PDB file of C-alpha atoms in Angstrom:
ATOM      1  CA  UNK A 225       3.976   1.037  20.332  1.00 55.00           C
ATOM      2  CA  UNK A 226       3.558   3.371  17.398  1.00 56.00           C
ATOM      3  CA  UNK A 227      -0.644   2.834  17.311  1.00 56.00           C
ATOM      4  CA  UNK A 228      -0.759   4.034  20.642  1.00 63.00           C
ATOM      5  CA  UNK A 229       0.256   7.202  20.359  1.00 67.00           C
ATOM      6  CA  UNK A 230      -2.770   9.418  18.745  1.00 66.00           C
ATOM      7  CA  UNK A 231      -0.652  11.611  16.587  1.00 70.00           C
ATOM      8  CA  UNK A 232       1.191   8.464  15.135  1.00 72.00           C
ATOM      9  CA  UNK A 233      -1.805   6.897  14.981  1.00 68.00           C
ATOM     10  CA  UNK A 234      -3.688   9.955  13.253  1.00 72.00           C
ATOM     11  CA  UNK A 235       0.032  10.305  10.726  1.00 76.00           C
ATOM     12  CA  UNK A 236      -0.291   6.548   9.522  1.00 74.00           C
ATOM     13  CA  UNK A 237      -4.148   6.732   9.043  1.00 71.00           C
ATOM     14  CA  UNK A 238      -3.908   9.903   6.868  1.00 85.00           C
ATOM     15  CA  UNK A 239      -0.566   8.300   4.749  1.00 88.00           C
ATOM     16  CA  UNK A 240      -2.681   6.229   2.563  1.00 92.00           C
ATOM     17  CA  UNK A 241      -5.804   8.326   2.241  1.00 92.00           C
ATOM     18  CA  UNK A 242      -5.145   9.112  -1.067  1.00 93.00           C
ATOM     19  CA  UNK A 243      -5.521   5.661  -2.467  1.00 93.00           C
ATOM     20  CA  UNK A 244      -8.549   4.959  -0.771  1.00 91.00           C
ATOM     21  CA  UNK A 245     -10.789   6.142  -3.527  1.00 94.00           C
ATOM     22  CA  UNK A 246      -8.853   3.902  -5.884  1.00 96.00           C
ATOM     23  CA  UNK A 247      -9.221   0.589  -4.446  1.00 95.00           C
ATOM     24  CA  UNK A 248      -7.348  -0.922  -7.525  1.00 97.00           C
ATOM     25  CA  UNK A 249      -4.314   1.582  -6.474  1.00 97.00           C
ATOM     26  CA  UNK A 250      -4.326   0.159  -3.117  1.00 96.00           C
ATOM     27  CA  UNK A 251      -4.618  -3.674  -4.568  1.00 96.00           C
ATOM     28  CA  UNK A 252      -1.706  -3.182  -6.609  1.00 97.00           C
ATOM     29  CA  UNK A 253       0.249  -1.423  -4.009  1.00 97.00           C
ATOM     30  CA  UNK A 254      -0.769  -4.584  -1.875  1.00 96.00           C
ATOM     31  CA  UNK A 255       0.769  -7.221  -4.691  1.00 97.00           C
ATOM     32  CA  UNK A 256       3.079  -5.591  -5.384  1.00 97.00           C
ATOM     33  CA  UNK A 257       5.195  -6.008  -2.274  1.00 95.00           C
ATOM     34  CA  UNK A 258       3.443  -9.758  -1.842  1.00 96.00           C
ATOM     35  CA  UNK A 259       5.204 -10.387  -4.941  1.00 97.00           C
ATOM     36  CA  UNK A 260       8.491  -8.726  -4.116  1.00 96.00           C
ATOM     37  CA  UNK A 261       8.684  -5.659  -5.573  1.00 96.00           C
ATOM     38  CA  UNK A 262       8.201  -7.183  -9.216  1.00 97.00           C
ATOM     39  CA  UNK A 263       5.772  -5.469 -12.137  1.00 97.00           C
ATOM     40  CA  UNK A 264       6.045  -9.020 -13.930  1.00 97.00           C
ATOM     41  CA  UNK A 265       4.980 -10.982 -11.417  1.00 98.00           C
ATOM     42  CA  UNK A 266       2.547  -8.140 -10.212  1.00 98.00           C
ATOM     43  CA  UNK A 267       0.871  -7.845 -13.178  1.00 98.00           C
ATOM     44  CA  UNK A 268       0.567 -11.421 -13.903  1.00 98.00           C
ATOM     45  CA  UNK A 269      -1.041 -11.906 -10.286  1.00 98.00           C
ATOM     46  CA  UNK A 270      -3.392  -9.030 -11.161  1.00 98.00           C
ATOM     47  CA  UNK A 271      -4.337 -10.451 -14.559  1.00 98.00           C
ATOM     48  CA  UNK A 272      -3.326  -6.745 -16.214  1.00 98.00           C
ATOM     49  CA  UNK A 273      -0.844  -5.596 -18.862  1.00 97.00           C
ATOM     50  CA  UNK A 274       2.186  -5.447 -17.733  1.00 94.00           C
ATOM     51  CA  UNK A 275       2.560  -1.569 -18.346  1.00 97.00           C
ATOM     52  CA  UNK A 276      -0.191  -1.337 -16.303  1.00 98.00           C
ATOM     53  CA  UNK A 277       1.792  -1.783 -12.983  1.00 98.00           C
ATOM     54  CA  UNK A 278       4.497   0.877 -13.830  1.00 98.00           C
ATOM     55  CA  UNK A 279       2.092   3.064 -14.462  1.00 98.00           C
ATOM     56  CA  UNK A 280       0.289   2.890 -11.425  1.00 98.00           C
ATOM     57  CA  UNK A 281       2.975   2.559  -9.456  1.00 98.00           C
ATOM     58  CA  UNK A 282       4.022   6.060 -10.872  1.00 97.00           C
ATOM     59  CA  UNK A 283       0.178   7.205 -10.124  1.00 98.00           C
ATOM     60  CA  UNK A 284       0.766   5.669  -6.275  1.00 97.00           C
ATOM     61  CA  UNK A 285       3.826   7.745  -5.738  1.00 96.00           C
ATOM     62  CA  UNK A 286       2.616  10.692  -6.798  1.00 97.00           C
ATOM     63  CA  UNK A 287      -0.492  10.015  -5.146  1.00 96.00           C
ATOM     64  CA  UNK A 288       1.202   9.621  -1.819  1.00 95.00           C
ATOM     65  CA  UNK A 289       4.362  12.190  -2.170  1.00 93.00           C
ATOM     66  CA  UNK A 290       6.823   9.273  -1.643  1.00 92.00           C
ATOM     67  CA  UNK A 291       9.042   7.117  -3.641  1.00 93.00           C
ATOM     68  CA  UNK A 292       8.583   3.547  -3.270  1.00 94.00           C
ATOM     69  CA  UNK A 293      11.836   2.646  -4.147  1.00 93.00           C
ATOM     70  CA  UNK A 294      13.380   4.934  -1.423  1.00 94.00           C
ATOM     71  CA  UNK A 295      13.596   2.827   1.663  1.00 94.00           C
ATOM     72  CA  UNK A 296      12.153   5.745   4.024  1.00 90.00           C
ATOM     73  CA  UNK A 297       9.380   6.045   1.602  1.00 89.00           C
ATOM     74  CA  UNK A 298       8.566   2.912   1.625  1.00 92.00           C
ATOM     75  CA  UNK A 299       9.169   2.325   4.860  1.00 88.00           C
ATOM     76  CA  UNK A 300       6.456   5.208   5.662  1.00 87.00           C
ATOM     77  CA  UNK A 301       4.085   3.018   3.346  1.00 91.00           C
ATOM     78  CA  UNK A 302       5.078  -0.640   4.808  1.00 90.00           C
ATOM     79  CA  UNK A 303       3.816   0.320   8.190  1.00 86.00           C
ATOM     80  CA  UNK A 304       0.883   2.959   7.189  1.00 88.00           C
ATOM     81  CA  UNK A 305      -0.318  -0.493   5.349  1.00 90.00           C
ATOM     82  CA  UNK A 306       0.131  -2.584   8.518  1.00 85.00           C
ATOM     83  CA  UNK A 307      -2.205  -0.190  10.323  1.00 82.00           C
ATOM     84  CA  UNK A 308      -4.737  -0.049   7.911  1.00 82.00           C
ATOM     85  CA  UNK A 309      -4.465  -3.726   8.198  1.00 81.00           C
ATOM     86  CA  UNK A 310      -4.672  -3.652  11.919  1.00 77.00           C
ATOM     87  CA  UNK A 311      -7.597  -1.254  11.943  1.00 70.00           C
ATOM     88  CA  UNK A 312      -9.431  -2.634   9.291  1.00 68.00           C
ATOM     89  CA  UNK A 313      -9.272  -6.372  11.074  1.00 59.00           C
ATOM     90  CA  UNK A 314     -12.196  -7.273  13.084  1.00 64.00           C
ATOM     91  CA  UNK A 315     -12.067  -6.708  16.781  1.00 55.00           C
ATOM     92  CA  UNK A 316     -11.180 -10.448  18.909  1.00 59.00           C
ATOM     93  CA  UNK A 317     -13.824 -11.914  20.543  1.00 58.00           C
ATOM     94  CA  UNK A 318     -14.505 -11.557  24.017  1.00 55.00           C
ATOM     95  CA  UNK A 319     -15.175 -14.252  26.375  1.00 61.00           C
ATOM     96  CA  UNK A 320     -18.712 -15.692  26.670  1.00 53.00           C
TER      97      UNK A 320
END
């Protein structure tokens, strides 16, 4: 219900344009909440130091104005990601 409406739509799209230049922002956003909420386990699943995630984490929140360990925040970021992941998908095929 929330992609249908063009201002939502327009809202979610523009919530994670910040990170879209920094593709390994967005990655470890991505693992991050795969694995949890953990650094540890983020940064082993990333292959980086593990001060590495911290920091970017820090770099993602200011990035994107929001606190990831606020629930609304995060919330904001859950569902901007599930659009990106919805628009990003390939279209279904039609019949043939």
């Amino acid at each position: 219900m929330l992609a249908r409406s063009p201002d939502t739509t327009a809202a979610l799209a523009a919530t994670l344009d910040p990170l879209l230049a920094r593709p390994e922002l967005l990655t470890t956003l991505r693992e991050y909440l795969r694995h949890g909420m953990s650094a540890r386990a983020t940064a082993r699943a990333l292959y980086v130091h593990p001060n590495t995630v911290p920091y970017r984490l820090r770099t993602i929140e200011q990035l994107l104005g929001r606190s990831l360990s606020d629930v609304t925040g995060l919330t904001d970021v859950l569902i901007a990601l599930h659009h990106l992941d919805m628009d990003s998908a390939p279209a279904p095929a039609g019949p043939s």
